[in-house]
CSV table of C-alpha atoms in Angstrom, one decimal:
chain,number,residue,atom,x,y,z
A,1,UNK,CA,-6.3,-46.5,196.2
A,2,UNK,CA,-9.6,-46.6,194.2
A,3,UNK,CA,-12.3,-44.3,194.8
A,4,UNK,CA,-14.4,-46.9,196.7
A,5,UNK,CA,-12.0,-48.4,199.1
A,6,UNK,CA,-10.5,-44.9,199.9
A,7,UNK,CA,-14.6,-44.0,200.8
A,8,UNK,CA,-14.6,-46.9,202.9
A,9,UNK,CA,-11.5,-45.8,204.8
A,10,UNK,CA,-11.7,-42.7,205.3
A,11,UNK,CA,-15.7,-43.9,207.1
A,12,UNK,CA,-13.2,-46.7,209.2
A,13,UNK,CA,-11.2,-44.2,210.5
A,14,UNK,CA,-14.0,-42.0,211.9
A,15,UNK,CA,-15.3,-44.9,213.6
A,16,UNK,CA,-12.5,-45.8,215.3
A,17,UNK,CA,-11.7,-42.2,216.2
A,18,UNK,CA,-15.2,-42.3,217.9
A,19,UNK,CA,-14.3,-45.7,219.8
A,20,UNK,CA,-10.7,-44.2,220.5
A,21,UNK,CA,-12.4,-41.4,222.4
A,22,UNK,CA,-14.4,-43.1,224.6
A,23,UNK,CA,-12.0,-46.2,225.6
A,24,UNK,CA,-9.1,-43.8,226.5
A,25,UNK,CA,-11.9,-41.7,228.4
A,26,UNK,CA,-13.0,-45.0,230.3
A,27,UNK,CA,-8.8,-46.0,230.7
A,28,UNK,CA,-7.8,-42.5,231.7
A,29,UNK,CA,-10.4,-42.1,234.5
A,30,UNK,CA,-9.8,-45.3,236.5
A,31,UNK,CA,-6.5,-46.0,236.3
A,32,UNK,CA,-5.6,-43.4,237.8
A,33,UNK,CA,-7.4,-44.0,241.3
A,34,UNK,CA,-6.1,-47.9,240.9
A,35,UNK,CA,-3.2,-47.5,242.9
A,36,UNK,CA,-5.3,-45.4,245.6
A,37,UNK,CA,-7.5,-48.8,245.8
A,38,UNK,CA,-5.0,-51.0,246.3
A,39,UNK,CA,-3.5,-48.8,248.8
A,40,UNK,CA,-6.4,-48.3,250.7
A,41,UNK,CA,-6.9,-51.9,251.0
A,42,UNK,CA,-3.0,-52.7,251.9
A,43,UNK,CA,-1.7,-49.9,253.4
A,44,UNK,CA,0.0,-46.7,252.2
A,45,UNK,CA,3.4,-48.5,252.2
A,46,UNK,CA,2.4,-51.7,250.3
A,47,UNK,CA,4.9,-52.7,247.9
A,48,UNK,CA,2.1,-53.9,245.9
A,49,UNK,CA,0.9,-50.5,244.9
A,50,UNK,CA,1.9,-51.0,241.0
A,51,UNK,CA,-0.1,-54.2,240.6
A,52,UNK,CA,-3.1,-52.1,239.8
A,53,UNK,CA,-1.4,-51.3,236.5
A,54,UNK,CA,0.5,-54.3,236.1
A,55,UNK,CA,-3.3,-56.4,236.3
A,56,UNK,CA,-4.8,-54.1,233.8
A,57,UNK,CA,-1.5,-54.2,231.8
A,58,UNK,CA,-1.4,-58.5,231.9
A,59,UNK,CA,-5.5,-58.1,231.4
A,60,UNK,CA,-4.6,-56.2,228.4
A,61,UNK,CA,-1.7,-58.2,227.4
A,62,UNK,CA,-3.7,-62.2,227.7
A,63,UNK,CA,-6.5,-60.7,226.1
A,64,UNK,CA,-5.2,-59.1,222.9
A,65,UNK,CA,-4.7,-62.6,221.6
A,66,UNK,CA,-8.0,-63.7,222.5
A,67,UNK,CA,-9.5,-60.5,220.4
A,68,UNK,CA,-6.9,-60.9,217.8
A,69,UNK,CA,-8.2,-64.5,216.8
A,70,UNK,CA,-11.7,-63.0,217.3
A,71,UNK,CA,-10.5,-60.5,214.5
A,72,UNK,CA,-8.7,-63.1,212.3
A,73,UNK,CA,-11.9,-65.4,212.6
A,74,UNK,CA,-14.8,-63.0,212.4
A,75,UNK,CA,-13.3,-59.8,211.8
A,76,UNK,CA,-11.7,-56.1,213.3
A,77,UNK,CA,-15.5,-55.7,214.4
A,78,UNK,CA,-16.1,-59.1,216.3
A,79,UNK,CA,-12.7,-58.3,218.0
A,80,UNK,CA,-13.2,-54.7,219.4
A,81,UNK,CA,-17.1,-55.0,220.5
A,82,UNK,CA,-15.8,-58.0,222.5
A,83,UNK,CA,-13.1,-56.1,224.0
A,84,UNK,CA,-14.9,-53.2,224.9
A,85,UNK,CA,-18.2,-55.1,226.4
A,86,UNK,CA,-15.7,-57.7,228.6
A,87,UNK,CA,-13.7,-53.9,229.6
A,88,UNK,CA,-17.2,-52.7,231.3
A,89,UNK,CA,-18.4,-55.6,232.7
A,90,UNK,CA,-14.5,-55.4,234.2
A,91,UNK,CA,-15.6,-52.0,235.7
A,92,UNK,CA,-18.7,-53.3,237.9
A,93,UNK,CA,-16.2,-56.3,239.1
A,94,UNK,CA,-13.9,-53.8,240.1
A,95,UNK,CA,-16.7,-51.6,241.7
A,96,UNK,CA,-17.2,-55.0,243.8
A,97,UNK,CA,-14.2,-55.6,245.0
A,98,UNK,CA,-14.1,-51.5,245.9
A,99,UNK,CA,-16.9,-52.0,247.9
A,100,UNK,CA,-15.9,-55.1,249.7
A,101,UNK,CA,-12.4,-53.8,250.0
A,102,UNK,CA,-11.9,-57.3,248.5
A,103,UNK,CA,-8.3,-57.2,246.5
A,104,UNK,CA,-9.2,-60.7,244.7
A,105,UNK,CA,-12.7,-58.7,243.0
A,106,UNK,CA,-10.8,-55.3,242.5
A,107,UNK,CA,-7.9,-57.7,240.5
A,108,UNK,CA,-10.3,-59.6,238.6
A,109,UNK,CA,-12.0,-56.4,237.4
A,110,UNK,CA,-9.0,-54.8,236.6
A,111,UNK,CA,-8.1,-58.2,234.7
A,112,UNK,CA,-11.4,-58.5,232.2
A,113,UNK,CA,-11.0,-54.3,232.1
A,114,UNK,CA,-7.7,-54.7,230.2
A,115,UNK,CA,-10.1,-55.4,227.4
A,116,UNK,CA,-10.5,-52.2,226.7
A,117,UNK,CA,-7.0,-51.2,226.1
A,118,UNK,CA,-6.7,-54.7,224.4
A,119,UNK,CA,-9.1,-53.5,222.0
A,120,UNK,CA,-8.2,-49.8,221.7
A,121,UNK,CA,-4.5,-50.8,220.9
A,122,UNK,CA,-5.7,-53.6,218.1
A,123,UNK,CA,-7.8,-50.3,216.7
A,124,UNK,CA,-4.7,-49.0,215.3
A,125,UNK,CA,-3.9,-52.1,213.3
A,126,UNK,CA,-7.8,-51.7,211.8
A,127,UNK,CA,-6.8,-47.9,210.7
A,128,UNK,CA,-3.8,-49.7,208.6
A,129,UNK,CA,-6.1,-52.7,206.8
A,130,UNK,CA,-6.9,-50.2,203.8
A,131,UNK,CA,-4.6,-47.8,203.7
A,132,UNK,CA,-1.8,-47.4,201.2
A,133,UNK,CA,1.4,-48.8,202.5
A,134,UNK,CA,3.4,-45.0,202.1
A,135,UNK,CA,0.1,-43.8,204.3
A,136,UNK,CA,0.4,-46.4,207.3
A,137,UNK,CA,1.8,-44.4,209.7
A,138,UNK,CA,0.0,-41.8,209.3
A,139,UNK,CA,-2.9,-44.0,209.5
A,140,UNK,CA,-2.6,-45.1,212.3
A,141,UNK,CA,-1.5,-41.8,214.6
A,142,UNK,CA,-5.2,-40.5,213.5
A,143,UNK,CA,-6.5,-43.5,215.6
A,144,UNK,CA,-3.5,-43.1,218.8
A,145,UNK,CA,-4.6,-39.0,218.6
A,146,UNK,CA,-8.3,-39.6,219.0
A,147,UNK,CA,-7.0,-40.8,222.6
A,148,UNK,CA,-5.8,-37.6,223.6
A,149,UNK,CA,-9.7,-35.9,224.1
A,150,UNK,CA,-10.8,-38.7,226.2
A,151,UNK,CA,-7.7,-40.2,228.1
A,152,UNK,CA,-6.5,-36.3,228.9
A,153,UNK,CA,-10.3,-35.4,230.2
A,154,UNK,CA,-10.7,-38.8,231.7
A,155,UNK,CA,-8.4,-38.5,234.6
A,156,UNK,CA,-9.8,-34.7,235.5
A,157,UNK,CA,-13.5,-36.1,235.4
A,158,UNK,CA,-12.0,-38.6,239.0
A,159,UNK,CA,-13.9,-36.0,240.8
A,160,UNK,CA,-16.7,-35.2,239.8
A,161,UNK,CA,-17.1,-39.3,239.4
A,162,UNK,CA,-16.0,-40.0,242.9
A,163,UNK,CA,-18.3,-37.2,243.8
A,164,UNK,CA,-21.4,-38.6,242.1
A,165,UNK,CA,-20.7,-41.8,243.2
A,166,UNK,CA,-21.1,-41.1,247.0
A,167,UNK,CA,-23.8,-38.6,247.1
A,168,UNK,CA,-25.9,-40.3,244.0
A,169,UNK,CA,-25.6,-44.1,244.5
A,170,UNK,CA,-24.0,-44.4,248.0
A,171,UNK,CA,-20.8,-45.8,246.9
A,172,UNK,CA,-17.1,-45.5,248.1
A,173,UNK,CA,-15.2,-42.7,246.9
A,174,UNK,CA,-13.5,-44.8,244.7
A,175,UNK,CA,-16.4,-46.7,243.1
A,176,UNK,CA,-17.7,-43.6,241.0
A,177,UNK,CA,-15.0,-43.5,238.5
A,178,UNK,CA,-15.8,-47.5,237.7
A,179,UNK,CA,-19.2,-46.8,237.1
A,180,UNK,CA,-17.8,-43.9,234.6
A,181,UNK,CA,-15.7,-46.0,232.8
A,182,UNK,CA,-18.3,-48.6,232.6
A,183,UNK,CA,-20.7,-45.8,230.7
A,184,UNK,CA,-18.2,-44.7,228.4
A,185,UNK,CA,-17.0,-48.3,227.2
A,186,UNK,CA,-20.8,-49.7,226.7
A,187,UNK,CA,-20.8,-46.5,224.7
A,188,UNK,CA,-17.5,-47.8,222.6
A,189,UNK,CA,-19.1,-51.0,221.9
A,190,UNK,CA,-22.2,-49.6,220.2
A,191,UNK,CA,-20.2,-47.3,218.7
A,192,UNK,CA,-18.5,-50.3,217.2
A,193,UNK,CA,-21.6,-52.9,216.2
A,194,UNK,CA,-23.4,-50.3,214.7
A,195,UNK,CA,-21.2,-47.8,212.6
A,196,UNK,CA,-18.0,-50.2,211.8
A,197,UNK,CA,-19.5,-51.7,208.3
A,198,UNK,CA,-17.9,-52.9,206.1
A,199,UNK,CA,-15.2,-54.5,208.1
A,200,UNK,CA,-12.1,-53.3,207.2
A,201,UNK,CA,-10.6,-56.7,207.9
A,202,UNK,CA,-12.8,-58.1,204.9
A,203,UNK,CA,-12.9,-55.2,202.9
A,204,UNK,CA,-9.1,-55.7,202.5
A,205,UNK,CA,-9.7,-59.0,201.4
A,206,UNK,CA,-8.1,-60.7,204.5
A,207,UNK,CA,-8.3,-64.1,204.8
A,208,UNK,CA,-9.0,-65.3,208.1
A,209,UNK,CA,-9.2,-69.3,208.6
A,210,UNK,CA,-5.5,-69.3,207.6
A,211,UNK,CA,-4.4,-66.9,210.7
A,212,UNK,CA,-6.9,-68.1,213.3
A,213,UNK,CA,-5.1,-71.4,212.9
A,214,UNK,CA,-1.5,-69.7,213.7
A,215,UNK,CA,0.0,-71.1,217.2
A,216,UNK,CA,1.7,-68.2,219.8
A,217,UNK,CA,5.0,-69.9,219.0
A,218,UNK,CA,4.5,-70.0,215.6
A,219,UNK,CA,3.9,-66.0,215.5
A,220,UNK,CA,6.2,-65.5,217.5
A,221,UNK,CA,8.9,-67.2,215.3
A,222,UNK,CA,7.2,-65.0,212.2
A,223,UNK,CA,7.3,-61.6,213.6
A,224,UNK,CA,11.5,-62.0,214.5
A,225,UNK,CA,12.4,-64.0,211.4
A,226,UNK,CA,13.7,-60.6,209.9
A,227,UNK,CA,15.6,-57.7,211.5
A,228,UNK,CA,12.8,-54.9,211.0
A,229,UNK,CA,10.7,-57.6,212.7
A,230,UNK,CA,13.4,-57.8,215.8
A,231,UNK,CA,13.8,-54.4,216.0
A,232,UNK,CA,9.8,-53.7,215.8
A,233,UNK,CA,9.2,-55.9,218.2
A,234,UNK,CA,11.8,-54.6,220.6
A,235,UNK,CA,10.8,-50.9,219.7
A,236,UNK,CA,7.0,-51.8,221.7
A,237,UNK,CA,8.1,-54.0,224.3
A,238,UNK,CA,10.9,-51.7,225.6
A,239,UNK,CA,8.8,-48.5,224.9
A,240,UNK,CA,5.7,-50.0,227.0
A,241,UNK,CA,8.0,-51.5,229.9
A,242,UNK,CA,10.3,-48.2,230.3
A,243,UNK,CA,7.1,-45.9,229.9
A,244,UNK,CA,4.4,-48.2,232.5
A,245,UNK,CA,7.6,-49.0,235.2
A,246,UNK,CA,8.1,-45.1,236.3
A,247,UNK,CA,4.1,-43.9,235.2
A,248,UNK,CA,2.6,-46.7,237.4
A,249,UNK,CA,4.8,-45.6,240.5
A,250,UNK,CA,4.7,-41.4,239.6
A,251,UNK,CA,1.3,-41.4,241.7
A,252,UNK,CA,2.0,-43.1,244.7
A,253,UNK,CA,5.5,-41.2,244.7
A,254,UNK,CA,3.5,-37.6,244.7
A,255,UNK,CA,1.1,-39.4,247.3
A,256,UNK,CA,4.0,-40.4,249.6
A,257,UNK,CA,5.5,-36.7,249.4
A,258,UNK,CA,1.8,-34.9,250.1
A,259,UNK,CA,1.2,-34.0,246.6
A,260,UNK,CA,-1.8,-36.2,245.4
A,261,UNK,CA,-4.0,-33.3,244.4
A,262,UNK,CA,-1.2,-32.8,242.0
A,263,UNK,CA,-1.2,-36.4,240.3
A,264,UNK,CA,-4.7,-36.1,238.0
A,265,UNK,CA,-2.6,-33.4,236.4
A,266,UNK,CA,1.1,-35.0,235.9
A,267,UNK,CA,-1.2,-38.1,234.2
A,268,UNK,CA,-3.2,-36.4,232.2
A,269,UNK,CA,0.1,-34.3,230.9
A,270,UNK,CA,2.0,-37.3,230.4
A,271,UNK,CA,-1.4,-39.2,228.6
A,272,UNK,CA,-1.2,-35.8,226.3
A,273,UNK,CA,2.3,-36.8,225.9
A,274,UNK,CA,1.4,-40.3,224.6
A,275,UNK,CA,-1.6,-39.2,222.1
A,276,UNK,CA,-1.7,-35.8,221.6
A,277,UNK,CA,1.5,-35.4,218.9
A,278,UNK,CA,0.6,-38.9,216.9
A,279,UNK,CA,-0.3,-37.0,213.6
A,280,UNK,CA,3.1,-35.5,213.7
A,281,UNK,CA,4.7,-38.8,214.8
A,282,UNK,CA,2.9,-41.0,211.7
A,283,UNK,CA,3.9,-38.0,209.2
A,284,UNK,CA,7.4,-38.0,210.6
A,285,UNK,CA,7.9,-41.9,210.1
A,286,UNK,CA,5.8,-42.0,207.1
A,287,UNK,CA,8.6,-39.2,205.9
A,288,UNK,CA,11.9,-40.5,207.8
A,289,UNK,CA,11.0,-44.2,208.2
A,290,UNK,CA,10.1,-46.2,210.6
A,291,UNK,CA,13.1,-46.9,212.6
A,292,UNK,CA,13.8,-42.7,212.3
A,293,UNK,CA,10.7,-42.6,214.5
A,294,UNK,CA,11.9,-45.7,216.6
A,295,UNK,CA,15.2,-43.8,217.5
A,296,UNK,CA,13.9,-40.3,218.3
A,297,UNK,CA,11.5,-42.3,220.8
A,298,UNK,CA,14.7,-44.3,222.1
A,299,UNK,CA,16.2,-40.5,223.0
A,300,UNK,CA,12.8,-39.2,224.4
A,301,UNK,CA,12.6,-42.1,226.9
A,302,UNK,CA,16.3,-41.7,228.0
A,303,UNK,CA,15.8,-37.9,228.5
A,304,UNK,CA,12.4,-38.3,230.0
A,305,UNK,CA,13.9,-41.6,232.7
A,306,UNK,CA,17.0,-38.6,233.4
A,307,UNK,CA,14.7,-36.2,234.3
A,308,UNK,CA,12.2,-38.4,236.9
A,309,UNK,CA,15.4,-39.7,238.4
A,310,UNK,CA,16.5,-36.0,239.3
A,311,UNK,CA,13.0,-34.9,240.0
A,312,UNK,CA,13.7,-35.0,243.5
A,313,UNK,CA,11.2,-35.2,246.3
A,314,UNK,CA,9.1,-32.0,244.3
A,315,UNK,CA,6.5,-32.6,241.5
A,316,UNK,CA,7.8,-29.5,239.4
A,317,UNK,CA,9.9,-31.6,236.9
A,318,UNK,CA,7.9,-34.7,236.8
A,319,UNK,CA,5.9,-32.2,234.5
A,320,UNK,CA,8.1,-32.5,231.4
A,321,UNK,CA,9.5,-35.5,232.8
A,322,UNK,CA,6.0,-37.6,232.4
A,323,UNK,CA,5.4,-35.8,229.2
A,324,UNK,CA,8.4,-36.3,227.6
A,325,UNK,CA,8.0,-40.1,228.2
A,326,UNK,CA,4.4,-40.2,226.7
A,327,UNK,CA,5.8,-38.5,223.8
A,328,UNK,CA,8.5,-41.3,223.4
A,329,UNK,CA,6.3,-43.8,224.1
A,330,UNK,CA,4.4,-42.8,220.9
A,331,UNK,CA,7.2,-43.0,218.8
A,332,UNK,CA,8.2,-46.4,219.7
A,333,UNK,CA,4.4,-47.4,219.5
A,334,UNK,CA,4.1,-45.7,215.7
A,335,UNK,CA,7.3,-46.5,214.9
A,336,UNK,CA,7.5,-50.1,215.9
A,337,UNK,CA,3.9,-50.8,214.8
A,338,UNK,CA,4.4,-49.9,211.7
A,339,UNK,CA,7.1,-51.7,211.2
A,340,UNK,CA,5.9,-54.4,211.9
A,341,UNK,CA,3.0,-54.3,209.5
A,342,UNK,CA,5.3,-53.7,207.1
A,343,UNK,CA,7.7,-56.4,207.6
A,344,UNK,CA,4.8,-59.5,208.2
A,345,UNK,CA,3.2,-61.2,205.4
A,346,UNK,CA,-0.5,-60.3,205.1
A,347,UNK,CA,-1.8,-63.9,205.9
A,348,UNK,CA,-0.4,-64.6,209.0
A,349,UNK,CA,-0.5,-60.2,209.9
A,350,UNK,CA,-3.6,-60.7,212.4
A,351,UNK,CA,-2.5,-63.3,214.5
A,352,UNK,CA,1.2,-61.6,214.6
A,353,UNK,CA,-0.3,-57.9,215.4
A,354,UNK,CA,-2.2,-59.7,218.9
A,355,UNK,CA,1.1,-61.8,219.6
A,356,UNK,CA,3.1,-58.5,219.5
A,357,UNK,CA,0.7,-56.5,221.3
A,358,UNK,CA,0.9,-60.1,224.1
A,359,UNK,CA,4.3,-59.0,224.3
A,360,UNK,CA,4.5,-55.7,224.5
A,361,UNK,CA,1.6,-55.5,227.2
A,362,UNK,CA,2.7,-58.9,229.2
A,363,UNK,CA,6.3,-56.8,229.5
A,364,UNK,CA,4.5,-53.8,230.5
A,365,UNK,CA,2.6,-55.5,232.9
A,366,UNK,CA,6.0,-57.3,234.8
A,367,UNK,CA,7.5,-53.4,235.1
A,368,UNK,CA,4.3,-52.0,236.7
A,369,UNK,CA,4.1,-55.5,239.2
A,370,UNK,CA,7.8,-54.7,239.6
A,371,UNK,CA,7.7,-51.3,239.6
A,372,UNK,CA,6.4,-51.0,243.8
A,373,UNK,CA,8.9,-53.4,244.9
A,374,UNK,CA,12.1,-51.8,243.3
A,375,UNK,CA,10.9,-48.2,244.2
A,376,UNK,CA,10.1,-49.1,248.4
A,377,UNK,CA,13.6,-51.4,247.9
A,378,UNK,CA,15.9,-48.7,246.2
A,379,UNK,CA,13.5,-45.4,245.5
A,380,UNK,CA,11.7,-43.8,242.8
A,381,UNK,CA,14.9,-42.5,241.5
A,382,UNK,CA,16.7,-45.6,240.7
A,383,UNK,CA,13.7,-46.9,239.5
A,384,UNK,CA,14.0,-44.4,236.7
A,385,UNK,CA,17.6,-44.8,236.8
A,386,UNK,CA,16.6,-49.0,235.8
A,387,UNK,CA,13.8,-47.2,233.1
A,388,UNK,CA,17.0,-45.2,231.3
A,389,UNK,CA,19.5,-48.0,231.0
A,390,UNK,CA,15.9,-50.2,229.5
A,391,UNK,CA,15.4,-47.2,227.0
A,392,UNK,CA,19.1,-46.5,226.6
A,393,UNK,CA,19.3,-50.6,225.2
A,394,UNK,CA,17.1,-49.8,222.6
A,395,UNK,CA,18.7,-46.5,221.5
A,396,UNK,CA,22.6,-49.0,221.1
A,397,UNK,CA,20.1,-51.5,219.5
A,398,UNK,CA,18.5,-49.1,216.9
A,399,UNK,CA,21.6,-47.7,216.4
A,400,UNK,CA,24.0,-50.3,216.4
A,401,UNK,CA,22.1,-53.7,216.3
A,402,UNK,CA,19.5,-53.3,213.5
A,403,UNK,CA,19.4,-53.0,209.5
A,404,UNK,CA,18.4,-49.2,211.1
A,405,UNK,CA,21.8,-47.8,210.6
A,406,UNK,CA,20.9,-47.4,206.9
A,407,UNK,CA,18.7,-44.6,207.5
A,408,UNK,CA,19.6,-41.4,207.3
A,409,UNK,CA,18.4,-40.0,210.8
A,410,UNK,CA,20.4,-43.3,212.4
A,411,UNK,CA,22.9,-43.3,210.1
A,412,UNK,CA,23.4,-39.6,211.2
A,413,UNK,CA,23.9,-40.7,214.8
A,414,UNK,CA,26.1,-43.4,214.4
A,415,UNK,CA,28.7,-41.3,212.1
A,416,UNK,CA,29.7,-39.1,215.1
């Protein structure tokens, strides 16, 4: 890497450390109360309680191709200052429908507010445009760890938002933590317009009529034509769904058993979980390879499924239990995202990075609709009995299924 382009990265990757903070900050401090909303508006035993998550999720999902062909037209900058301006004006919908105790408004907030994560996920494809293909990884876990510091902080600052909200502006208790969110991703956005020049998109020399121009199906078609493809592919999807099907559901379960002064504190653990180890992740799969860092996340999820299922009606072991599945969740998200950079030829790479994330987030979404319905139909326990046998499929897969076996941490494995 010359001297000029490695300048122009390393000023890339402190921008979208900055927007990182901020999104995750926004994301960590209203989803949490989401559930509570819906709740409130439907009962404490609606089965609906996960489609809080599972709108944001679908939100995120629908509109990652939208800013993906924002990106491959205009640019990474275009992409992310739309995501995070359509994410606030999601928040002030969503205070609406709080305040009407309107489910249609609350949904259609939660729906344009999936922007954000839309665009915060897509940032971690930015952090890769310039760096050196030995380097990716590692790349891209600076961007996923600049999450931790706002999307562990953002569910403890619930209070003091809710709080604010009432006695300040006169709101519902669970308006304030909108109005937060709101704050901190107008603050992204700036971040982004003003600070993210060059564009790392162009200053790679990406072309981008060719990729605007790509079809879903066609993308679709690219990113599983080879088997690191498949196998990326199925490292995200499987990772999102197992991780969002027993999160989503983890707060109205400690709600149900009288522990909801406990839940700010299992999510921002399990968020930690998902963020807070990505340097070591990108060095380990920079080091081990890629589908290395696919199959230690396949293991995390299964022990981390194991664990909630056991958990019992106490909160105790939904401590490591929630951590242990952001952790694997991160290593399916390095692991598989960098795969699939690695494995998709640069001129259709845009398009394909917002069709995987469509995937990966639209899957994630189904678990968390899903989610409320299996856990009032069979429990919370076989919910994350469903979540193991989802991550224990990927683990046979990795093993078993994929050009994997060939490295040496798989390989490993599948000797004994």
């Amino acid at each position: 890497m010359n001297v000029e382009r490695a300048a122009i990265q390393r000023r890339v990757l402190r921008v979208l450390v900055g927007g990182q903070i901020v999104g995750a900050a926004a994301l960590g401090a209203s989803v949490t109360v989401g559930a509570f909303v819906v709740q409130d508006i439907l009962g404490d035993e609606t089965p609906l309680g996960g489609i809080a998550t599972a709108t944001v999720t679908m939100g995120t999902a629908f509109m990652s191709q939208v800013l993906a062909r924002l990106m491959a037209r205009g640019g990474r900058r275009a992409g992310l200052q739309a995501g995070y301006l359509l994410a606030a004006l999601g928040c002030f919908v969503a205070v609406v429908g709080v305040e009407r105790s309107s489910l249609a408004w609350f949904l259609a907030g939660l729906f344009l507010f999936g922007n954000g994560q839309a665009a915060n996920l897509l940032a971690r494809y930015a952090a890769t445009d310039l760096a050196e293909p030995n380097e990716r990884s590692s790349a891209m876990s600076r961007v996923v760890f600049a999450s931790t510091f706002g999307a562990v902080f953002g569910p403890l600052l619930v209070s003091p938002a809710q709080w604010a909200g009432e006695q300040l502006f006169g709101l519902s208790t669970y308006s304030g933590p909108w109005l937060a969110s709101s704050v901190f991703l107008l603050a992204a956005a700036l971040n982004t317009f003003v600070r993210l020049r060059p564009d790392p998109l162009a200053a790679s020399g990406g072309s981008f009529v060719p990729q605007a121009r790509m079809k879903l199906s066609a993308a679709v078609r690219v990113a599983t034509a080879t088997p690191n493809g498949r196998l990326a592919l199925a490292a995200m999807v499987i990772s999102q769904a197992t991780m969002v099907a027993v999160m989503t559901m983890t707060p109205v379960h400690l709600r149900l058993h009288g522990h909801e002064t406990v839940s700010p504190y299992v999510v921002s653990l399990h968020i930690a979980g998902m963020f807070a180890f990505s340097p070591l992740v990108g060095k380990f799969a920079d080091r081990h390879g890629r589908t290395s860092a696919i199959f230690v996340g396949a293991v995390l999820l299964v022990l981390a499924s194991a664990l909630s299922a056991v958990s019992g009606d106490g909160h105790i072991v939904l401590f490591p239990s929630l951590w242990l599945l952001g952790i694997g969740w991160n290593f399916g998200l390095i692991g598989g995202s960098s795969l699939l950079v690695e494995s998709i030829d640069e001129s259709a790479r845009v398009r394909v990075q917002g069709t995987a994330d469509l995937l990966m987030s639209f899957c994630g979404g189904l678990a968390g609709f899903s989610s409320g319905f299996v856990r009032r139909a069979i429990g919370f326990h076989l919910l994350s009995v469903g979540a193991l046998v989802l991550a224990g499929v990927l683990l046979v897969y990795c093993v078993w299924g994929s050009a994997g076996s060939r490295t040496p941490w798989v390989a490993a494995f599948r000797r004994r």
